[in-house]
Amino acid sequence: MERRNLNEVAKAIKNAKLVVALTGAGISTESGIPDFRSKNGLWSKFDINEYGYIDNIIKNPEKVWEMLRILIGNLKDARPNPAHIALAEMEKLGYLHAIITQNVDSLHQKAGSKNVIELHGNFREAVCLKCRRIYPIEYALKQSIPRCECGGLLKPNAIFFGEPISKDTLIKSLGYTENCDVMLVIGTSAMVYPAAELPAMAKQNRAIIVEINKEPSMIAGIADHSFYGKAGEILPELVEEIKV
Ligand code: APR
């Protein structure tokens, strides 16, 4: 990729008061976790209309939990890759202030990132659809149709299509988005709202938008800098430029 541009992005980050990263499933593919919409992505294997919506798990809990066990199984041995590690290092150096992630794999936290906003929740916990009680995901995995002690159905504490994002998560994400000077948009197709809206909102508030993706995403048109390649290669190079 263009080192000159990388150097320009490094300079913008060093001059910035607030730097935010918005990440998607593409940052975890080099950890062995398939993303959703690339070739062989999750939605090429499981029909999004049968597995992705909240009423899917309500109507067919056993079937949806079967897919979830595969997803959660993929996460068990997954380790942070150089992209996650680079973002954690940027935060430690004081050049990254928040990660807003759409991912539920906890790999940012495993890499050492502290300020991680999980826009779509997480797969560490299960939540009861009736009484909202939270359990460790392992409690749910032991049952074919996971149920709460109150009898309610359990689902992972992640946001399914058709579910609202928690207000405080949204308010936190909007606060960072509207006040950041640089937004790194990494490994997301930027097709799912409200996450997909955040780069345009940051841009409206004069942020520099940096797209890091294997290929042009839906925000390519508003990116000030685009780097096409593997996040696991580009981000460590960006950290090297910052440390110069
Ligand atoms: N490096 C950089 N980019 C990558 C890499 C990589 N190694 N691997 C994949 N990508 C890119 C793909 O080109 C694609 O643009 O990451 C993006 C992944 O897009 P999606 O699969 O759509 O994932 P995401 O944007 O996170 O999806 C958003 O959709 O289904 C819902 O809730 C789910 O959070 C998810 C949301």
CSV table of N, CA, C and O in Angstrom, one decimal, residues 144-220:
chain,number,residue,atom,x,y,z
A,144,SER,N,-30.0,-28.3,25.0
A,144,SER,CA,-30.3,-28.3,23.6
A,144,SER,C,-31.2,-27.1,23.3
A,144,SER,O,-31.0,-26.4,22.3
A,145,ILE,N,-32.2,-26.9,24.1
A,145,ILE,CA,-32.9,-25.6,24.0
A,145,ILE,C,-32.7,-24.8,25.3
A,145,ILE,O,-33.3,-25.1,26.3
A,146,PRO,N,-31.7,-23.9,25.3
A,146,PRO,CA,-31.3,-23.3,26.6
A,146,PRO,C,-32.4,-22.5,27.2
A,146,PRO,O,-33.1,-21.6,26.6
A,147,ARG,N,-32.7,-22.7,28.5
A,147,ARG,CA,-33.7,-22.0,29.2
A,147,ARG,C,-33.2,-21.5,30.5
A,147,ARG,O,-32.3,-22.0,31.1
A,148,CYS,N,-33.8,-20.4,30.9
A,148,CYS,CA,-33.5,-19.7,32.2
A,148,CYS,C,-34.2,-20.5,33.3
A,148,CYS,O,-35.1,-21.2,33.1
A,149,GLU,N,-33.8,-20.2,34.5
A,149,GLU,CA,-34.4,-20.8,35.7
A,149,GLU,C,-35.9,-20.4,35.7
A,149,GLU,O,-36.7,-21.1,36.3
A,150,CYS,N,-36.2,-19.2,35.1
A,150,CYS,CA,-37.6,-18.8,35.1
A,150,CYS,C,-38.4,-19.5,34.0
A,150,CYS,O,-39.6,-19.3,33.9
A,151,GLY,N,-37.7,-20.3,33.2
A,151,GLY,CA,-38.4,-21.0,32.1
A,151,GLY,C,-38.3,-20.3,30.8
A,151,GLY,O,-38.6,-20.8,29.7
A,152,GLY,N,-37.9,-19.0,30.9
A,152,GLY,CA,-37.8,-18.2,29.6
A,152,GLY,C,-36.6,-18.8,28.7
A,152,GLY,O,-35.7,-19.4,29.2
A,153,LEU,N,-36.7,-18.5,27.4
A,153,LEU,CA,-35.7,-18.9,26.4
A,153,LEU,C,-34.5,-18.1,26.6
A,153,LEU,O,-34.6,-16.9,26.7
A,154,LEU,N,-33.3,-18.7,26.5
A,154,LEU,CA,-32.1,-18.0,26.5
A,154,LEU,C,-31.6,-17.8,25.1
A,154,LEU,O,-31.7,-18.6,24.2
A,155,LYS,N,-30.9,-16.6,24.9
A,155,LYS,CA,-30.2,-16.4,23.6
A,155,LYS,C,-28.9,-15.7,23.9
A,155,LYS,O,-28.7,-15.2,25.0
A,156,PRO,N,-27.9,-15.8,23.0
A,156,PRO,CA,-26.6,-15.1,23.3
A,156,PRO,C,-26.9,-13.6,23.6
A,156,PRO,O,-27.9,-13.1,23.0
A,157,ASN,N,-26.1,-13.0,24.4
A,157,ASN,CA,-26.3,-11.5,24.7
A,157,ASN,C,-25.8,-10.7,23.5
A,157,ASN,O,-25.1,-9.7,23.8
A,158,ALA,N,-26.1,-11.1,22.3
A,158,ALA,CA,-25.8,-10.4,21.1
A,158,ALA,C,-27.0,-9.9,20.4
A,158,ALA,O,-28.1,-10.4,20.6
A,159,ILE,N,-26.9,-8.8,19.6
A,159,ILE,CA,-28.0,-8.2,18.9
A,159,ILE,C,-28.4,-9.0,17.6
A,159,ILE,O,-27.5,-9.1,16.7
A,160,PHE,N,-29.6,-9.5,17.6
A,160,PHE,CA,-30.0,-10.1,16.3
A,160,PHE,C,-30.7,-9.0,15.5
A,160,PHE,O,-31.2,-8.0,16.0
A,161,PHE,N,-30.8,-9.3,14.2
A,161,PHE,CA,-31.6,-8.3,13.4
A,161,PHE,C,-33.0,-8.3,14.0
A,161,PHE,O,-33.6,-9.2,14.4
A,162,GLY,N,-33.6,-7.0,14.0
A,162,GLY,CA,-34.9,-6.8,14.6
A,162,GLY,C,-34.9,-6.5,16.0
A,162,GLY,O,-35.9,-6.3,16.7
A,163,GLU,N,-33.7,-6.5,16.6
A,163,GLU,CA,-33.5,-6.1,18.0
A,163,GLU,C,-32.9,-4.7,18.2
A,163,GLU,O,-32.0,-4.4,17.3
A,164,PRO,N,-33.3,-3.9,19.1
A,164,PRO,CA,-32.7,-2.6,19.3
A,164,PRO,C,-31.3,-2.7,20.0
A,164,PRO,O,-31.1,-3.7,20.7
A,165,ILE,N,-30.5,-1.8,19.7
A,165,ILE,CA,-29.2,-1.7,20.4
A,165,ILE,C,-29.4,-0.9,21.7
A,165,ILE,O,-30.2,0.0,21.7
A,166,SER,N,-28.8,-1.3,22.8
A,166,SER,CA,-29.0,-0.7,24.1
A,166,SER,C,-28.7,0.8,24.0
A,166,SER,O,-27.8,1.2,23.3
A,167,LYS,N,-29.6,1.6,24.6
A,167,LYS,CA,-29.5,3.0,24.5
A,167,LYS,C,-28.1,3.5,25.0
A,167,LYS,O,-27.5,4.3,24.3
A,168,ASP,N,-27.6,3.0,26.1
A,168,ASP,CA,-26.3,3.6,26.6
A,168,ASP,C,-25.2,3.2,25.6
A,168,ASP,O,-24.3,4.0,25.4
A,169,THR,N,-25.3,2.0,25.0
A,169,THR,CA,-24.2,1.7,24.0
A,169,THR,C,-24.3,2.6,22.8
A,169,THR,O,-23.3,3.1,22.4
A,170,LEU,N,-25.5,2.9,22.4
A,170,LEU,CA,-25.7,3.8,21.3
A,170,LEU,C,-25.2,5.2,21.6
A,170,LEU,O,-24.4,5.9,20.9
A,171,ILE,N,-25.6,5.7,22.8
A,171,ILE,CA,-25.2,7.1,23.2
A,171,ILE,C,-23.7,7.2,23.3
A,171,ILE,O,-23.1,8.1,22.8
A,172,LYS,N,-23.0,6.2,23.8
A,172,LYS,CA,-21.5,6.2,23.9
A,172,LYS,C,-20.9,6.2,22.5
A,172,LYS,O,-20.0,7.0,22.2
A,173,SER,N,-21.5,5.4,21.7
A,173,SER,CA,-20.9,5.3,20.3
A,173,SER,C,-21.1,6.6,19.6
A,173,SER,O,-20.2,7.1,18.9
A,174,LEU,N,-22.2,7.2,19.7
A,174,LEU,CA,-22.5,8.5,19.0
A,174,LEU,C,-21.6,9.6,19.6
A,174,LEU,O,-21.1,10.4,18.9
A,175,GLY,N,-21.4,9.5,20.9
A,175,GLY,CA,-20.5,10.6,21.5
A,175,GLY,C,-19.1,10.5,20.9
A,175,GLY,O,-18.6,11.5,20.5
A,176,TYR,N,-18.6,9.3,20.8
A,176,TYR,CA,-17.2,9.2,20.2
A,176,TYR,C,-17.2,9.5,18.8
A,176,TYR,O,-16.3,10.2,18.3
A,177,THR,N,-18.3,9.1,18.1
A,177,THR,CA,-18.4,9.4,16.6
A,177,THR,C,-18.4,10.9,16.3
A,177,THR,O,-17.7,11.4,15.4
A,178,GLU,N,-19.2,11.6,17.1
A,178,GLU,CA,-19.4,13.0,16.8
A,178,GLU,C,-18.2,13.9,17.2
A,178,GLU,O,-18.1,15.0,16.8
A,179,ASN,N,-17.4,13.3,18.1
A,179,ASN,CA,-16.2,14.1,18.6
A,179,ASN,C,-14.9,13.7,18.1
A,179,ASN,O,-13.9,14.3,18.5
A,180,CYS,N,-14.8,12.6,17.3
A,180,CYS,CA,-13.5,12.1,17.0
A,180,CYS,C,-12.9,13.0,15.8
A,180,CYS,O,-13.6,13.6,15.0
A,181,ASP,N,-11.6,13.0,15.8
A,181,ASP,CA,-10.8,13.7,14.7
A,181,ASP,C,-10.5,12.7,13.6
A,181,ASP,O,-10.3,13.1,12.5
A,182,VAL,N,-10.3,11.5,14.0
A,182,VAL,CA,-9.9,10.4,13.0
A,182,VAL,C,-10.8,9.2,13.3
A,182,VAL,O,-10.9,8.8,14.5
A,183,MET,N,-11.4,8.6,12.3
A,183,MET,CA,-12.1,7.3,12.5
A,183,MET,C,-11.5,6.3,11.5
A,183,MET,O,-11.5,6.5,10.3
A,184,LEU,N,-10.9,5.2,12.2
A,184,LEU,CA,-10.4,4.1,11.4
A,184,LEU,C,-11.6,3.1,11.2
A,184,LEU,O,-12.1,2.6,12.2
A,185,VAL,N,-11.9,2.9,9.9
A,185,VAL,CA,-13.1,2.0,9.7
A,185,VAL,C,-12.5,0.7,9.1
A,185,VAL,O,-12.0,0.6,8.0
A,186,ILE,N,-12.5,-0.4,9.9
A,186,ILE,CA,-11.7,-1.6,9.6
A,186,ILE,C,-12.5,-2.8,9.5
A,186,ILE,O,-13.2,-3.2,10.4
A,187,GLY,N,-12.4,-3.5,8.3
A,187,GLY,CA,-13.0,-4.8,8.2
A,187,GLY,C,-14.5,-4.9,8.3
A,187,GLY,O,-15.0,-5.8,8.9
A,188,THR,N,-15.1,-3.8,7.8
A,188,THR,CA,-16.6,-3.9,7.8
A,188,THR,C,-17.1,-3.5,6.4
A,188,THR,O,-16.6,-2.6,5.8
A,189,SER,N,-18.2,-4.2,6.0
A,189,SER,CA,-18.8,-3.9,4.7
A,189,SER,C,-19.6,-2.6,4.8
A,189,SER,O,-20.0,-2.0,3.8
A,190,ALA,N,-19.8,-2.2,6.0
A,190,ALA,CA,-20.6,-1.0,6.3
A,190,ALA,C,-22.0,-1.0,5.6
A,190,ALA,O,-22.5,-0.1,5.0
A,191,MET,N,-22.6,-2.2,5.8
A,191,MET,CA,-24.0,-2.4,5.2
A,191,MET,C,-25.0,-2.5,6.3
A,191,MET,O,-26.2,-2.6,6.0
A,192,VAL,N,-24.6,-2.6,7.6
A,192,VAL,CA,-25.7,-2.8,8.6
A,192,VAL,C,-25.7,-1.6,9.5
A,192,VAL,O,-24.7,-1.1,10.0
A,193,TYR,N,-27.0,-1.1,9.7
A,193,TYR,CA,-27.2,0.1,10.5
A,193,TYR,C,-27.5,-0.3,11.9
A,193,TYR,O,-27.9,-1.4,12.2
A,194,PRO,N,-27.2,0.6,12.9
A,194,PRO,CA,-26.7,2.0,12.8
A,194,PRO,C,-25.2,2.1,12.6
A,194,PRO,O,-24.7,3.1,12.3
A,195,ALA,N,-24.4,1.0,12.7
A,195,ALA,CA,-22.9,1.1,12.6
A,195,ALA,C,-22.5,1.7,11.3
A,195,ALA,O,-21.6,2.6,11.2
A,196,ALA,N,-23.3,1.4,10.2
A,196,ALA,CA,-22.9,1.9,8.9
A,196,ALA,C,-23.0,3.4,8.8
A,196,ALA,O,-22.4,4.0,7.9
A,197,GLU,N,-23.8,4.0,9.7
A,197,GLU,CA,-24.0,5.4,9.7
A,197,GLU,C,-22.9,6.2,10.3
A,197,GLU,O,-22.7,7.4,10.0
A,198,LEU,N,-22.2,5.5,11.2
A,198,LEU,CA,-21.2,6.2,12.0
A,198,LEU,C,-20.1,7.0,11.3
A,198,LEU,O,-19.8,8.1,11.5
A,199,PRO,N,-19.5,6.3,10.2
A,199,PRO,CA,-18.5,7.0,9.5
A,199,PRO,C,-19.0,8.3,8.8
A,199,PRO,O,-18.3,9.4,8.9
A,200,ALA,N,-20.2,8.3,8.3
A,200,ALA,CA,-20.8,9.5,7.7
A,200,ALA,C,-21.0,10.6,8.7
A,200,ALA,O,-20.7,11.8,8.5
A,201,MET,N,-21.4,10.1,9.9
A,201,MET,CA,-21.6,11.1,11.0
A,201,MET,C,-20.3,11.7,11.4
A,201,MET,O,-20.2,12.9,11.7
A,202,ALA,N,-19.3,10.9,11.5
A,202,ALA,CA,-18.0,11.4,11.9
A,202,ALA,C,-17.5,12.4,10.9
A,202,ALA,O,-17.0,13.5,11.2
A,203,LYS,N,-17.7,12.0,9.6
A,203,LYS,CA,-17.2,12.9,8.5
A,203,LYS,C,-18.0,14.3,8.6
A,203,LYS,O,-17.3,15.3,8.4
A,204,GLN,N,-19.3,14.2,8.9
A,204,GLN,CA,-20.0,15.5,9.0
A,204,GLN,C,-19.4,16.4,10.1
A,204,GLN,O,-19.5,17.6,10.0
A,205,ASN,N,-18.8,15.7,11.1
A,205,ASN,CA,-18.2,16.5,12.2
A,205,ASN,C,-16.7,16.7,11.9
A,205,ASN,O,-15.9,16.7,12.8
A,206,ARG,N,-16.3,16.7,10.6
A,206,ARG,CA,-15.0,17.0,10.2
A,206,ARG,C,-13.9,16.0,10.6
A,206,ARG,O,-12.8,16.3,10.6
A,207,ALA,N,-14.3,14.7,10.8
A,207,ALA,CA,-13.3,13.7,11.1
A,207,ALA,C,-12.6,13.3,9.8
A,207,ALA,O,-13.3,13.3,8.7
A,208,ILE,N,-11.4,12.8,9.9
A,208,ILE,CA,-10.7,12.2,8.8
A,208,ILE,C,-11.1,10.7,8.8
A,208,ILE,O,-11.0,10.0,9.8
A,209,ILE,N,-11.6,10.2,7.7
A,209,ILE,CA,-12.1,8.8,7.6
A,209,ILE,C,-11.1,7.9,6.9
A,209,ILE,O,-10.6,8.3,5.8
A,210,VAL,N,-10.6,6.9,7.6
A,210,VAL,CA,-9.6,6.0,7.0
A,210,VAL,C,-10.2,4.6,6.9
A,210,VAL,O,-10.7,4.0,7.8
A,211,GLU,N,-10.3,4.1,5.6
A,211,GLU,CA,-10.9,2.8,5.3
A,211,GLU,C,-9.8,1.8,5.2
A,211,GLU,O,-8.9,2.0,4.5
A,212,ILE,N,-9.9,0.7,6.0
A,212,ILE,CA,-9.0,-0.4,5.9
A,212,ILE,C,-9.8,-1.7,5.7
A,212,ILE,O,-10.6,-2.1,6.5
A,213,ASN,N,-9.6,-2.2,4.4
A,213,ASN,CA,-10.5,-3.3,4.0
A,213,ASN,C,-9.8,-4.1,2.9
A,213,ASN,O,-8.9,-3.6,2.3
A,214,LYS,N,-10.3,-5.4,2.7
A,214,LYS,CA,-9.7,-6.2,1.6
A,214,LYS,C,-10.1,-5.5,0.3
A,214,LYS,O,-9.4,-5.7,-0.7
A,215,GLU,N,-11.3,-4.9,0.3
A,215,GLU,CA,-11.8,-4.3,-0.9
A,215,GLU,C,-12.7,-3.1,-0.6
A,215,GLU,O,-13.0,-2.9,0.6
A,216,PRO,N,-13.1,-2.3,-1.6
A,216,PRO,CA,-13.9,-1.1,-1.3
A,216,PRO,C,-15.2,-1.5,-0.6
A,216,PRO,O,-15.8,-2.4,-1.0
A,217,SER,N,-15.5,-0.8,0.5
A,217,SER,CA,-16.7,-1.0,1.3
A,217,SER,C,-17.7,0.1,0.9
A,217,SER,O,-17.4,0.9,0.1
A,218,MET,N,-18.8,0.0,1.6
A,218,MET,CA,-19.9,1.1,1.3
A,218,MET,C,-19.4,2.5,1.7
A,218,MET,O,-20.1,3.4,1.4
A,219,ILE,N,-18.4,2.6,2.5
A,219,ILE,CA,-17.9,3.9,2.9
A,219,ILE,C,-16.7,4.4,2.0
A,219,ILE,O,-16.2,5.5,2.3
A,220,ALA,N,-16.4,3.6,1.0
A,220,ALA,CA,-15.2,4.0,0.1
A,220,ALA,C,-15.4,5.4,-0.4
A,220,ALA,O,-14.4,6.2,-0.4
